[in-house]
Each structure stands twice: as structure tokens, then as C-alpha cells.
XYZ file of C-alpha atoms in Angstrom:
568
model
C 0.019 -0.001 -0.088
C 1.390 3.347 -0.894
C 2.391 5.658 2.039
C -0.430 8.135 2.804
C 0.861 11.666 3.747
C 0.139 11.874 7.484
C -0.902 15.465 7.523
C -4.324 16.834 7.111
C -4.901 19.032 3.711
C -8.005 19.902 1.850
C -7.646 16.366 -0.062
C -7.657 14.644 3.431
C -10.527 16.580 4.394
C -12.433 15.534 1.384
C -11.420 12.157 2.225
C -12.527 12.099 5.578
C -15.764 13.325 4.877
C -16.709 10.558 2.159
C -15.142 7.742 4.685
C -17.369 9.198 7.720
C -20.372 9.210 5.447
C -19.990 5.507 4.192
C -19.093 4.443 7.785
C -22.104 6.147 9.072
C -24.079 4.666 6.522
C -23.046 1.173 7.446
C -23.690 1.910 11.365
C -26.911 4.207 10.753
C -29.396 1.455 11.684
C -27.260 0.158 14.665
C -27.104 3.782 16.173
C -30.645 4.362 15.576
C -31.452 1.361 17.581
C -29.499 2.538 20.569
C -31.050 6.147 20.420
C -32.444 6.543 24.073
C -31.271 10.044 25.032
C -32.378 12.728 25.011
C -35.509 11.355 23.355
C -35.701 7.699 22.278
C -37.080 8.491 18.814
C -34.631 6.021 16.974
C -33.126 8.692 14.584
C -29.557 9.589 15.813
C -27.789 7.467 13.344
C -30.001 8.928 10.504
C -29.590 12.515 11.537
C -25.631 11.965 11.939
C -25.519 10.616 8.506
C -27.593 13.431 6.906
C -25.494 16.084 8.709
C -22.379 14.304 7.326
C -23.994 13.974 4.061
C -24.467 17.747 3.834
C -20.884 18.581 4.934
C -19.438 16.206 2.296
C -21.506 17.703 -0.386
C -20.412 21.095 0.363
C -16.558 19.937 0.363
C -17.406 18.233 -3.123
C -18.819 21.558 -4.269
C -15.512 23.379 -3.547
C -13.598 20.822 -5.448
C -15.777 20.926 -8.218
C -15.675 24.871 -8.368
C -12.004 24.653 -9.206
C -12.520 22.559 -12.174
C -9.862 20.784 -14.267
C -6.654 22.290 -14.423
C -7.503 25.146 -12.002
C -5.641 23.986 -8.948
C -6.784 22.523 -5.830
C -8.880 24.399 -2.883
C -6.839 25.148 -0.024
C -7.200 23.568 3.493
C -9.238 26.517 4.922
C -11.453 26.272 1.768
C -12.258 22.776 2.565
C -12.469 23.213 6.422
C -14.853 26.117 5.936
C -17.180 24.262 3.290
C -17.239 20.973 5.729
C -18.263 23.093 8.670
C -20.814 25.217 6.589
C -22.499 22.191 5.054
C -22.694 20.478 8.333
C -24.029 23.702 9.853
C -26.794 24.053 7.226
C -27.684 20.329 7.200
C -27.554 19.415 10.667
C -30.380 17.207 11.878
C -31.561 16.532 15.447
C -29.675 16.934 18.585
C -26.492 14.849 17.937
C -26.337 16.314 14.393
C -26.306 19.737 15.602
C -23.745 19.008 18.195
C -21.563 17.467 15.354
C -22.023 20.240 13.203
C -20.452 22.583 16.026
C -17.718 20.102 16.610
C -16.891 20.312 12.824
C -17.104 24.077 13.100
C -14.700 24.159 15.956
C -12.271 22.090 14.226
C -12.397 24.497 11.136
C -11.985 27.545 13.145
C -8.546 26.365 14.047
C -7.850 24.467 10.609
C -8.767 27.624 8.581
C -7.599 30.188 11.108
C -3.859 29.557 10.427
C -3.419 27.972 14.211
C -2.793 24.699 12.505
C 0.355 25.774 10.980
C 1.000 26.115 7.283
C -1.784 27.274 5.317
C -1.685 24.093 2.932
C -1.777 21.345 5.538
C -2.344 20.668 9.342
C 0.448 18.894 11.317
C 0.023 16.833 14.414
C 0.052 19.952 16.995
C -2.768 21.657 14.733
C -4.738 18.718 14.835
C -4.630 18.694 18.715
C -5.559 22.313 18.882
C -8.436 21.571 16.265
C -9.953 18.780 18.532
C -9.642 20.749 21.717
C -11.347 23.710 20.075
C -14.058 21.367 18.843
C -14.779 19.737 22.119
C -14.769 23.300 23.988
C -17.084 24.947 21.454
C -19.745 22.123 21.340
C -19.718 22.171 25.289
C -20.517 25.814 25.156
C -23.084 25.317 22.573
C -25.284 23.141 24.791
C -27.486 25.010 27.314
C -26.994 22.074 29.973
C -24.321 20.003 29.074
C -24.793 16.315 30.643
C -22.071 13.830 31.065
C -22.155 10.378 29.489
C -23.154 12.002 26.102
C -21.479 13.004 22.967
C -19.869 15.923 24.774
C -18.151 13.353 27.142
C -16.947 11.402 24.159
C -15.670 14.600 22.357
C -13.760 15.983 25.368
C -12.161 12.512 25.888
C -10.924 12.464 22.525
C -9.431 15.961 22.749
C -7.785 14.932 26.180
C -6.291 11.789 24.546
C -5.046 14.001 21.612
C -3.397 16.381 23.816
C -1.017 13.505 25.257
C -0.108 12.222 21.675
C 3.141 12.764 20.104
C 3.833 12.874 16.280
C 1.916 13.490 13.407
C -1.730 13.785 12.503
C -1.943 10.110 12.108
C -0.708 9.337 15.820
C -3.070 12.329 17.133
C -6.150 11.001 15.317
C -5.587 7.459 16.347
C -5.297 8.733 20.101
C -8.333 10.644 19.648
C -10.348 7.824 18.462
C -9.010 5.578 20.901
C -9.952 7.937 23.819
C -13.471 8.454 22.335
C -13.807 4.619 22.256
C -12.939 4.277 25.967
C -15.075 7.002 26.908
C -18.106 5.801 24.938
C -17.698 2.497 26.693
C -18.040 4.376 29.926
C -21.095 6.192 29.257
C -23.607 3.901 30.661
C -21.976 4.171 34.187
C -22.534 8.053 33.646
C -25.896 8.483 32.425
C -28.601 6.195 34.164
C -31.043 6.099 31.193
C -28.126 4.401 29.160
C -27.462 1.951 32.055
C -31.135 1.037 32.358
C -31.438 0.453 28.631
C -28.149 -1.440 28.382
C -26.642 0.731 25.733
C -23.986 3.163 25.288
C -24.895 6.756 24.132
C -25.788 6.840 20.267
C -24.310 10.292 19.612
C -21.095 9.127 21.017
C -21.152 6.162 19.141
C -21.626 8.249 15.883
C -18.590 10.502 17.005
C -16.481 7.424 17.428
C -17.478 6.396 13.867
C -16.347 9.735 12.495
C -12.967 9.679 14.159
C -12.423 6.266 13.032
C -12.817 7.741 9.462
C -10.427 10.492 10.412
C -7.712 7.819 11.247
C -8.305 6.281 7.856
C -8.170 9.350 6.148
C -4.765 10.284 7.715
C -3.148 6.648 7.507
C -4.950 4.849 4.748
C -5.668 2.074 6.939
C -8.964 1.185 8.653
C -9.118 2.535 12.465
C -9.903 -0.986 13.745
C -11.818 -1.888 16.992
C -10.875 -0.445 20.388
C -10.964 -3.216 23.190
C -13.054 -1.479 25.753
C -15.440 -0.043 23.160
C -15.766 -3.426 21.469
C -16.931 -5.193 24.540
C -19.507 -2.305 25.407
C -21.056 -2.393 21.729
C -21.351 -6.271 21.945
C -23.315 -5.447 25.493
C -25.390 -2.991 23.525
C -26.035 -5.506 20.882
C -27.155 -8.130 23.372
C -29.296 -5.713 25.179
C -31.061 -4.636 21.896
C -31.561 -8.112 20.834
C -32.923 -9.218 24.266
C -35.183 -6.264 24.415
C -36.447 -7.134 20.661
C -37.002 -10.741 21.301
C -39.299 -9.652 24.431
C -41.303 -7.212 22.376
C -41.356 -8.180 18.918
C -43.738 -5.879 17.398
C -41.940 -2.721 18.510
C -38.810 -1.075 16.883
C -35.345 -1.791 18.822
C -34.918 1.838 19.859
C -38.447 1.777 21.261
C -37.721 -1.458 23.311
C -34.507 0.463 24.558
C -36.591 3.220 25.451
C -38.817 1.080 27.520
C -35.732 -0.006 29.695
C -35.288 3.885 30.365
C -38.039 4.437 32.460
C -37.999 7.442 34.723
C -40.322 10.456 35.632
C -40.310 13.066 33.050
C -42.491 12.921 29.880
C -40.591 15.540 28.110
C -41.836 18.195 25.513
C -44.019 17.307 22.608
C -42.197 19.103 19.840
C -38.724 19.148 18.287
C -37.947 22.566 16.587
C -35.040 23.181 14.322
C -34.201 26.068 12.246
C -31.449 28.053 10.565
C -31.020 31.580 11.766
C -29.465 34.855 10.486
C -28.863 37.035 13.478
C -26.383 38.910 15.445
C -24.486 37.552 18.625
C -26.473 39.845 20.881
C -29.973 38.666 19.656
C -28.939 35.070 19.876
C -27.760 35.560 23.482
C -31.341 36.954 24.111
C -32.736 33.939 22.162
C -31.061 31.154 24.064
C -32.206 32.554 27.371
C -35.928 32.665 25.725
C -35.748 29.179 24.618
C -34.022 27.868 27.475
C -37.144 28.843 29.502
C -39.458 27.432 26.795
C -37.922 23.945 26.769
C -34.982 21.611 26.740
C -32.344 20.056 24.824
C -31.352 23.356 23.651
C -28.422 23.476 21.251
C -27.654 26.851 19.330
C -24.510 26.475 17.121
C -22.724 28.352 14.353
C -21.515 32.261 14.322
C -20.722 34.888 12.046
C -24.304 35.548 11.450
C -25.588 32.196 10.784
C -26.830 29.796 13.397
C -28.693 26.460 13.598
C -31.068 26.144 16.491
C -32.487 23.193 18.221
C -34.847 22.844 21.029
C -37.573 20.636 22.440
C -40.438 22.429 23.570
C -44.415 21.854 24.147
C -45.141 25.192 22.377
C -43.371 25.116 18.793
C -45.136 28.398 17.742
C -43.418 30.206 20.562
C -40.154 28.757 19.782
C -40.435 30.023 16.051
C -41.625 33.319 16.885
C -38.607 33.824 19.374
C -36.591 33.016 16.112
C -38.411 35.563 14.249
C -37.741 38.225 17.176
C -34.035 37.385 16.883
C -33.638 37.541 13.333
C -34.578 35.736 10.224
C -35.382 31.696 10.627
C -35.622 29.624 7.734
C -35.729 25.843 6.911
C -37.848 25.563 9.884
C -38.405 21.600 10.829
C -40.930 20.803 13.494
C -41.646 17.280 14.708
C -44.407 16.278 16.688
C -43.246 13.372 19.045
C -46.721 12.505 19.522
C -48.642 11.242 22.453
C -47.254 8.029 22.318
C -43.470 9.007 22.163
C -41.185 7.949 25.027
C -38.817 10.680 26.113
C -36.027 10.159 28.495
C -37.918 9.173 31.641
C -41.608 8.435 31.267
C -42.839 5.280 32.757
C -44.665 3.800 29.721
C -44.808 0.919 27.660
C -42.475 0.723 24.625
C -44.183 3.001 21.927
C -45.406 1.119 18.694
C -45.327 3.069 15.278
C -48.290 5.342 15.023
C -50.841 3.868 12.595
C -51.075 7.027 10.499
C -49.246 10.492 9.929
C -49.388 13.471 7.737
C -46.334 15.001 6.263
C -46.597 18.366 4.557
C -44.433 20.956 2.841
C -45.132 24.332 3.896
C -44.013 27.854 2.739
C -43.800 29.799 5.969
C -43.010 29.522 9.482
C -46.592 30.318 10.621
C -47.982 27.621 8.521
C -45.365 25.169 10.015
C -46.563 25.841 13.369
C -50.433 25.402 12.243
C -49.436 22.128 10.646
C -47.612 21.027 13.544
C -50.157 21.866 16.132
C -52.727 19.729 13.726
C -50.502 16.587 14.193
C -48.620 16.979 10.899
C -44.938 16.601 10.381
C -43.674 19.518 8.268
C -40.939 20.579 5.967
C -40.319 24.080 5.391
C -39.919 25.259 1.772
C -37.867 28.549 1.674
C -38.955 30.579 -1.631
C -36.269 29.485 -4.430
C -35.175 26.442 -2.081
C -37.505 23.535 -2.597
C -36.741 20.552 -0.409
C -35.312 17.481 -1.911
C -36.730 14.016 -1.928
C -34.332 12.966 0.632
C -35.641 15.839 3.061
C -39.152 14.496 2.554
C -37.982 10.854 3.129
C -36.439 11.795 6.444
C -39.667 13.717 7.503
C -41.478 10.433 6.645
C -39.040 8.608 8.921
C -39.598 11.235 11.626
C -43.305 10.743 11.632
C -42.779 7.072 12.547
C -46.143 5.824 11.418
C -47.164 2.651 9.209
C -49.329 4.930 6.792
C -48.494 8.256 5.729
C -50.322 10.927 3.931
C -47.900 13.063 2.083
C -48.977 16.659 1.017
C -46.366 18.422 -1.291
C -48.592 21.833 -1.498
C -46.798 22.806 -4.587
C -47.213 21.571 -8.294
C -43.581 21.752 -8.742
C -42.901 19.485 -5.879
C -45.227 16.420 -7.132
C -42.208 14.514 -8.902
C -39.913 15.115 -5.807
C -42.774 13.851 -3.483
C -43.389 10.803 -5.898
C -39.820 9.812 -5.518
C -39.734 10.321 -1.779
C -43.064 8.243 -1.482
C -41.485 5.564 -3.662
C -38.571 5.470 -1.239
C -40.608 5.248 1.953
C -42.612 2.360 0.379
C -39.254 0.429 0.182
C -38.951 1.032 3.831
C -42.239 -0.584 4.585
C -44.195 2.497 4.929
C -47.628 2.565 3.120
C -47.812 6.246 1.629
C -50.430 7.948 -0.174
C -49.536 11.114 -2.118
C -52.135 13.897 -2.514
C -51.179 16.304 -5.426
C -51.936 19.451 -3.229
C -50.795 22.458 -5.134
C -51.098 25.103 -2.360
C -50.824 25.039 1.329
C -54.497 26.200 1.401
C -55.507 22.947 -0.194
C -53.319 21.177 2.239
C -55.256 23.031 5.195
C -58.479 21.870 3.613
C -57.338 18.125 3.393
C -56.034 18.326 7.075
C -59.173 19.631 8.497
C -60.856 16.639 7.126
C -58.166 14.191 8.155
C -59.390 11.304 10.564
C -56.757 8.829 11.542
C -59.595 6.319 12.771
C -60.897 5.778 9.428
C -59.639 3.313 6.970
C -56.563 4.555 5.089
C -58.137 4.612 1.645
C -61.283 6.324 2.772
C -59.244 8.989 4.782
C -57.120 9.540 1.607
C -60.203 9.909 -0.340
C -61.732 12.137 1.850
C -58.619 14.365 2.082
C -58.248 14.481 -1.684
C -61.876 15.352 -2.179
C -61.407 18.367 0.282
C -58.250 19.517 -1.521
C -59.592 19.156 -4.994
C -62.644 21.085 -3.934
C -60.341 24.109 -2.673
C -59.645 26.754 -5.340
C -56.516 28.503 -4.597
C -54.771 31.720 -5.356
C -51.866 34.011 -4.344
C -50.870 37.539 -4.621
C -47.319 38.512 -5.503
C -45.341 41.481 -6.573
C -44.015 41.280 -9.952
C -40.138 41.155 -10.010
C -39.842 42.506 -13.709
C -41.750 43.349 -16.992
C -43.308 40.385 -18.543
C -46.020 38.877 -20.345
C -48.776 37.356 -18.343
C -52.167 35.559 -19.436
C -53.801 38.988 -17.962
C -51.532 41.186 -20.089
C -48.357 42.868 -19.668
C -47.090 43.571 -16.022
C -44.458 46.102 -15.069
C -41.785 45.632 -11.994
C -43.717 46.411 -8.814
C -47.199 45.630 -10.144
C -49.421 43.513 -7.823
C -50.232 40.161 -9.500
C -53.179 37.894 -8.497
C -52.875 34.232 -9.861
C -55.710 31.726 -9.601
C -54.734 28.133 -9.925
C -51.221 29.379 -10.848
C -52.328 31.631 -13.935
C -52.244 35.303 -13.515
C -55.830 36.799 -13.359
C -55.490 40.089 -12.229
C -52.825 42.921 -12.514
C -53.148 46.227 -10.267
C -51.145 48.754 -8.493
C -52.423 48.083 -5.143
C -52.476 45.135 -3.022
C -55.944 45.389 -1.324
C -57.838 46.219 -4.168
C -56.189 43.630 -6.410
C -56.767 40.950 -3.743
C -60.366 42.024 -3.322
C -60.855 41.683 -7.163
C -59.225 38.418 -6.769
C -61.399 36.938 -4.294
C -64.565 38.173 -5.884
C -63.606 36.265 -9.060
C -63.237 33.165 -7.134
C -66.512 33.489 -5.093
C -68.539 34.125 -8.577
C -68.342 30.162 -8.881
C -69.620 29.731 -5.237
C -68.027 28.906 -1.968
C -68.886 28.608 1.793
C -65.587 29.255 3.245
C -62.516 31.472 2.521
C -59.115 30.926 4.047
C -56.466 33.835 3.943
C -52.837 33.146 4.830
C -51.326 36.557 5.317
C -47.322 36.912 4.574
C -45.354 39.003 7.023
C -44.663 41.673 4.307
C -48.496 42.196 3.793
C -49.931 45.082 5.898
C -52.196 44.038 8.655
C -55.053 45.889 7.367
C -55.319 43.497 4.262
C -56.894 40.664 6.144
C -59.236 42.824 7.896
C -60.362 44.541 4.959
C -60.890 41.431 3.088
C -62.563 39.707 5.955
C -65.016 42.614 6.210
C -65.720 42.682 2.551
C -66.678 38.746 2.688
C -68.755 39.380 5.549
C -70.773 42.194 3.991
C -70.915 40.719 0.395
C -71.307 36.953 0.852
C -73.494 36.450 3.711
C -73.221 32.688 3.831
C -69.491 32.483 3.475
C -67.158 32.325 6.490
C -63.640 33.495 6.792
C -60.436 32.014 8.497
C -57.397 33.938 8.706
C -53.642 32.756 9.489
C -50.275 34.325 9.666
C -47.879 32.538 7.524
C -44.797 34.301 8.297
C -42.087 34.451 5.418
C -43.791 32.416 2.899
C -42.822 34.234 -0.467
C -46.373 35.223 -1.404
C -48.135 38.403 0.145
C -51.255 36.377 0.336
C -52.597 32.899 -0.034
C -56.439 32.429 -0.549
C -58.272 29.401 -0.594
C -62.215 29.213 -1.372
C -64.161 25.953 -0.752
């Protein structure tokens, strides 16, 4: 085997990300199965995989940007890309912490503290691992021993005692992390009762093993103490699974982790553009709302993760602090087992709804109705992988998928096919607007037979005509004539029907056209950029002009359109 340069450069970072992704892919199911802390939702392995996938994709994009014959990116370029990719793609509690670990390393690797700008030596890697552990510890509101933070600190401690190049430092960190992982059941009662090691720590050991391979060209190998702990973990999972066959491994482990606290109902995650002072205030606000608070990032871009009972309040806190986007709200559900909770192991829910929504307000509305949501930021539609992950988070045997956008139909279909290969029965209702999704969700009854429920939801969505009010960005031809930049456009079923200079007047004309064909209920979803008076005016207009028609008004947040209208 050719000798591998035992320093860390841009190519080694790229190799590390690829190896870590493949290793987590192999270990994903095992890590999911031992996930009992902080919430036993069986997704830590998947979340870590998706976080590293985002990091690896960002690094690949940097290399692709240089092209053939244009040289290679620097170590700083690759490290920053890795950290940024992990930050924007972080999933779950452990994924968010891993993103901060990678960011801490990048601060040293890209900041010149690691030595030569083109590569990092052993001393630089020691500094990077210490900065990673310290920054991750600071990012968690209430650090707990026996978690991934403990494993990261042990890796940094072991690295500091190592002499030599990056290979020696990486191997010391890997072995230190493995020993710490083996000790986690003795530090955290929930792990001890379940007979497992910490899932997040297990994932970090996997990532550090990939770092060893990237630096040496050889597989890291097993660590005796960690190997014994993992064997005991596997035995505990198998024994629990045999006792309660109908339930998932993670759920049976959770059953062993009984305690006293049921835990919050929602997981809320979003990216946030905000300054340091605003984020400091946000930390205090969210810490008072819930638990498992992790805020990572910096330089104006942050990833926020928290478990709360009031998902809307958590999102509103982000709006007050800055500009939240890519908001994901997961409803753990009444049957979910949090750390603690003396309750029987949770079976998969029979049925769930997964919906793509265009704004923070609607995300909260859908989540309160029990749906698992995926936020679609204007110009950044979700990929099929994000929809598949949302289906997994919903943790149900049957899923109704609402894309709420005509352009997402093929993406949603691909996600549905993937979910079906994983044993989930999925029905895709081709909703073309969030207001059609609201109508479908309003008639959703999980107690009905699946086919009957899907028919009723599809019928309700199909009976809802939808419209939106936008501002034209440039001069163009439309089905209603030529519009100029700044004109207000009213679209019905995706086609421009009204062009006007005034938002309120255009919206009223649009609504009148829709109600000429009849209707019993008007739904208005008002965006943040629309004046408060618009909804009040339209509500009054409907009440005075159409006596048998009711109106519902919701705040949609930053949803792209100034106004969404549904008539059913």
C-alpha cells in the first residue's frame, strides 16, 4: 500500500468526509436502535448521516468549483465548506452538536493556528480537536455527562497526550473516544437501564475512525473496551427486541429507560440569520421554553435546536431574534417515549401526515394539527431526501404526503417510492397550494380506514380553489396582459388573473372572481410583508358581500407570497 502523507490537507478533509459518510451509512441502523437520550425517537444514526452528507456535499462543491486544471482548494477552503455544510444540514440533537464540533475544528484549520496554510500537522490537529470539544460544550445549554460531549472531550484529552503527526493524534483521539464511549452507561442512568452506550457518542467514534483512515490509509480497527461495550449493547437490543417483537429496537431500549419526566411534545430546528446579541437573548428565551437546547454557528448564521411544548413560541422567538428559515417541526406524539416516562414501549403510529409548508406560521399551524412539516423556503424547494427523512420522523405505518406545490409533485413521488421500500404505506395527495393542504388536513381522521381517509382528504383538497398575491419582479407577458416591475399580481390556480397597482384592491378583485363560482369558506394566509389591514379589509368585504361565507385568517410568516387565498 502506498504511503499516505500523515498530515491533514484539503484532499484529506475531502477523503475524511467521504469515509465518514460511508461508515455512518453502515452504522446508521445500529445507532438508531440504541437512541434513548435525550429522546428515544430512534433517529440519531440517520441524523448524523444526513449532517455529514451535507458536509461532504459542500466539500465536493468546493473541489468542483476549481474545475480541471484550476488547482485545488486550500485546507481553509475545505474546512470552512465542511463546517458550513454541516451547519446548514444538521439534523437532530446529535447532528447539531456534530456540526459545532466540525465548526470548532474548522476555526483552527482555517484560521492559521494549525501551522502551514496548505496542511495541518499533529500539533494543529490537537488544537483543532480541543477547540471542537470546547465549542460544542459551550453550545449546549445544559451539558450532560455520558453523552457525545463527554466522548468529544475525551478525544481531545487523549489527543493532547499524543506525540507525532496527524495519524498518531487521530488514532489517540479515536481510542480515547472509544474508551469514553464504553463508560457512558456508568455516567447516564437512562443508558445504564437500557443497557446501551450513548448513540451520539457512538456516531462520533465512527467519524473519528474515518479520520484515522483518512490520515493513515488504513482502517482504524476496533478498540477493546469499546468493542466489549458495543457487544453488550447489541445483546441488550436483541434481548429487548425478542421480548417485545412488534416494537422497534429503539423503542424497546426506551422502555428500559423509564423515569419520571414525559418531556416536551415538539422538536423545533431552524437556521437563523442573526447577530450575537440577539442570539444570546434567544438562548435565554428558548431555555425557558423547553429543553435539549443547542445553538451552534456564528458569523451571523446559526442552527437552533430545542424540544418544546409550544412550537409556535419557539419559532416566534427566532423571528424576534432575526430571520429563521428551513424550519422543521417534529411532533413526537402522545405515544413517544422521552428520557424518563414510565410507559410501555411505543409502537409506530398507525397514520401520520407529512406536509411541505411555505412559511413559519403555517409550519406551526400544521404541526399543532399533528402533521410533520418540511419548510420550503422561496427558491429553495426541499429535496426528496428531506421528504423521506420527514416520513421517517413521522414514525407511522401509513403516511399521507402533502407537497402543497405543483412543482414538488415529482420530488414527492420519488420520496413516496423510497418510503414504500422501507415498509411505509404512503399516499401522495397532489396538493398544489398550502391552502389545499389545510383543507385536506381539516377532514383528516386517523381512525378511518386508510383508503377512505385519503379519498376524503383528496376530495377536500380538490374542492379548494387556490390563489396567491405576489409583486412582479420584472416586466413580463402574462395571461392577463403585460405587467411591470412592482405591479401586484393575482394568480388563480397558478395563472395570472389580475394585475393592479394596489395590494388590497387587487386581492379583493381576485377574491370576488373566485367567489363568483360559489363557496362556503374563505381561507386567508397572510405573509409577513403584507400590511395588517389587508386581512381585516378582506374579512369585512366577505362578511358584508357574501352573507353565507365564513372566513378564516392565519399568519403565514415569510412564505414568499404576500397572500394565499383558498375558497371551498
